[in-house]
Amino acid sequence: AHEKIKCRNHQTQTTCWDHPKMTELYQSLADLNNVRFSAYRTAMKLRRLQKALCLDLLGLSAACDAFDQHNLKQNEQLMDILQIINCLTTIYDRLEQENNNLVNVPLCVDMCLNWLLNVYDTGRTGKIRILSFKTGIVSLCKAHLEDKYRYLFKQVASPTGFCDQRRLGLLLHDSIQIPRQLGEVASFGGSNIEPSVRSCFQFANNKPEVEAALFLDWMRLEPQSMVWLPVLHRVAAAETAKHQAKCNICKECPIIGFRYRSLKHFNYDICQSCFFSGRVAKGHKMQYPMVEYCTPTTSGEDVRDFAKVLKNKFRTKRYFAKHPRMGYLPVQTVLEGDNMET
Ligand SMILES: [Zn+2]
């Protein structure tokens, strides 16, 4: 299959060959196009991809072990297909040992290689940058979000731990290729990463270089170009969440997945599928503030939300239209309605 990927592309130059299982997977993502919010739509597609590639089983330290074992240190250097296959084989062999029967090593290697080439080698030259390889694998592995940020920052930072605009640009460029491949890049500010780089350095009071802590603070604001990654983590966390609440629209109870609680009406909750498809109950306006939960609420959160509803109870639709603080999404993605694919 690896040879097929190579040869086929040699002959056709521009045509990207997809493994039949990959084609199947991409086709299966089409049903997520009815999710109205781009960050969620992208994240849910990535979640499916992540599981199909078994990267949801891969810890960050196991990934790093494999990178080290294959001497992937010079991040700006290129690696060829064979090097990619060798490193992926190490990764999946270990996953197979740790998760008996769950991991089909040759299939996973093929599919992951296929995905990496689709993301980082659209012209099919048979080479990708080491940084790209690491960014792809680490973005979809099962580590904590901030550990991923820290790791990725370190890959582009100088030995003393600082990052200038060019280095940050490399990281953001390689990151944005992941939603781009799904046809979603327009929702994250387009493939031009300059505005994002500028935003980070403005956040740093225009210092010439930023350090990891500052980069992390900026990432916590969920900049538009990177919001798909924290949302992917919330999508994963919500999968198994069970909320003791009833959906006011479809009456699902308990609510499984994301729960959206109104901060305008008491006891008004919406489940994930109703929220994503844009259904609203009578008397509830889209402008009304809601709060998203991917895990069951704590009593502290219940009290806090109760107080907010008291405050909002007599505020009008116009008030909320003037103060569009949604609390669960960056404003840009809420306003963006149609998906960008054809
Ligand atoms: Zn519902």
CSV table of C-alpha atoms in Angstrom, one decimal, residues 12-133:
chain,number,residue,atom,x,y,z
A,12,THR,CA,-0.5,11.3,-11.7
A,13,GLN,CA,1.5,14.0,-10.0
A,14,THR,CA,-1.4,16.0,-8.6
A,15,THR,CA,-4.0,13.3,-7.9
A,16,CYS,CA,-3.9,12.2,-4.2
A,17,TRP,CA,-4.4,8.6,-3.8
A,18,ASP,CA,-6.5,7.6,-0.7
A,19,HIS,CA,-6.6,4.3,1.0
A,20,PRO,CA,-10.1,2.8,0.5
A,21,LYS,CA,-10.6,2.9,4.2
A,22,MET,CA,-9.6,6.6,4.2
A,23,THR,CA,-12.1,7.4,1.4
A,24,GLU,CA,-14.8,5.6,3.4
A,25,LEU,CA,-13.9,7.6,6.5
A,26,TYR,CA,-13.9,11.0,4.7
A,27,GLN,CA,-17.3,10.1,3.2
A,28,SER,CA,-18.6,9.2,6.6
A,29,LEU,CA,-17.8,12.7,7.9
A,30,ALA,CA,-20.4,14.2,5.6
A,31,ASP,CA,-23.2,13.6,8.1
A,32,LEU,CA,-21.5,16.1,10.5
A,33,ASN,CA,-22.0,18.9,8.0
A,34,ASN,CA,-25.4,19.7,9.6
A,35,VAL,CA,-23.6,20.9,12.7
A,36,ARG,CA,-24.1,24.6,12.4
A,37,PHE,CA,-21.0,25.8,14.3
A,38,SER,CA,-17.8,25.4,12.5
A,39,ALA,CA,-15.5,24.9,15.5
A,40,TYR,CA,-17.8,22.0,16.7
A,41,ARG,CA,-18.2,20.6,13.2
A,42,THR,CA,-14.4,20.6,12.7
A,43,ALA,CA,-13.8,19.2,16.1
A,44,MET,CA,-16.3,16.4,15.7
A,45,LYS,CA,-14.8,15.4,12.4
A,46,LEU,CA,-11.3,15.4,13.9
A,47,ARG,CA,-12.6,13.3,16.8
A,48,ARG,CA,-13.8,10.7,14.3
A,49,LEU,CA,-10.5,10.8,12.5
A,50,GLN,CA,-8.6,10.6,15.7
A,51,LYS,CA,-10.4,7.4,16.7
A,52,ALA,CA,-10.1,5.8,13.2
A,53,LEU,CA,-6.4,6.4,13.4
A,54,CYS,CA,-6.3,5.1,17.0
A,55,LEU,CA,-4.5,8.3,18.0
A,56,ASP,CA,-7.0,8.7,20.9
A,57,LEU,CA,-5.0,5.8,22.5
A,58,LEU,CA,-1.6,7.4,22.1
A,59,GLY,CA,-0.1,9.2,25.1
A,60,LEU,CA,2.3,12.1,24.6
A,61,SER,CA,5.2,10.4,26.3
A,62,ALA,CA,4.8,7.3,24.0
A,63,ALA,CA,4.8,9.6,21.0
A,64,CYS,CA,7.9,11.4,22.2
A,65,ASP,CA,9.6,8.1,22.8
A,66,ALA,CA,9.0,7.1,19.2
A,67,PHE,CA,10.2,10.5,17.9
A,68,ASP,CA,13.4,10.1,20.0
A,69,GLN,CA,13.9,6.5,18.9
A,70,HIS,CA,13.8,7.6,15.3
A,71,ASN,CA,16.1,10.6,16.0
A,72,LEU,CA,13.5,13.2,14.9
A,73,LYS,CA,15.3,16.2,16.4
A,74,GLN,CA,15.9,18.7,13.6
A,75,ASN,CA,12.3,20.0,13.3
A,76,GLU,CA,12.9,22.0,10.1
A,77,GLN,CA,14.4,19.0,8.3
A,78,LEU,CA,12.3,16.8,6.0
A,79,MET,CA,11.5,13.2,6.5
A,80,ASP,CA,10.6,10.8,3.6
A,81,ILE,CA,7.8,8.2,3.4
A,82,LEU,CA,10.1,5.4,4.7
A,83,GLN,CA,11.0,7.4,7.8
A,84,ILE,CA,7.4,8.3,8.4
A,85,ILE,CA,6.4,4.6,8.0
A,86,ASN,CA,9.2,3.5,10.4
A,87,CYS,CA,8.2,5.9,13.1
A,88,LEU,CA,4.5,5.2,12.7
A,89,THR,CA,5.2,1.5,12.9
A,90,THR,CA,7.0,2.0,16.3
A,91,ILE,CA,4.1,4.0,17.5
A,92,TYR,CA,1.4,1.5,16.5
A,93,ASP,CA,3.4,-1.6,17.5
A,94,ARG,CA,3.5,-0.2,21.0
A,95,LEU,CA,-0.2,0.8,20.9
A,96,GLU,CA,-1.0,-2.7,19.8
A,97,GLN,CA,0.9,-4.2,22.7
A,98,GLU,CA,-0.9,-1.9,25.2
A,99,ASN,CA,-4.4,-2.4,23.7
A,100,ASN,CA,-4.7,-6.0,22.6
A,101,ASN,CA,-6.8,-6.5,19.4
A,102,LEU,CA,-7.8,-2.9,19.2
A,103,VAL,CA,-5.1,-1.8,16.9
A,104,ASN,CA,-4.6,-3.1,13.4
A,105,VAL,CA,-1.0,-2.0,12.9
A,106,PRO,CA,-0.6,-2.2,9.1
A,107,LEU,CA,-4.0,-0.5,8.6
A,108,CYS,CA,-3.3,2.2,11.1
A,109,VAL,CA,0.1,2.9,9.6
A,110,ASP,CA,-1.4,3.2,6.1
A,111,MET,CA,-4.2,5.4,7.2
A,112,CYS,CA,-2.1,7.7,9.4
A,113,LEU,CA,0.5,8.0,6.6
A,114,ASN,CA,-2.3,8.8,4.2
A,115,TRP,CA,-3.7,11.5,6.5
A,116,LEU,CA,-0.3,13.1,7.2
A,117,LEU,CA,0.3,13.3,3.4
A,118,ASN,CA,-3.1,14.8,2.8
A,119,VAL,CA,-2.5,17.4,5.5
A,120,TYR,CA,1.2,18.2,4.9
A,121,ASP,CA,2.1,17.0,1.4
A,122,THR,CA,-0.7,18.0,-0.8
A,123,GLY,CA,1.6,18.0,-3.9
A,124,ARG,CA,2.7,14.5,-2.9
A,125,THR,CA,6.4,15.0,-3.0
A,126,GLY,CA,6.8,12.1,-0.6
A,127,LYS,CA,8.4,14.4,2.1
A,128,ILE,CA,7.1,16.3,5.1
A,129,ARG,CA,8.8,18.4,7.7
A,130,ILE,CA,9.6,16.7,11.0
A,131,LEU,CA,7.8,19.6,12.7
A,132,SER,CA,4.7,18.8,10.6
A,133,PHE,CA,4.8,15.1,11.5
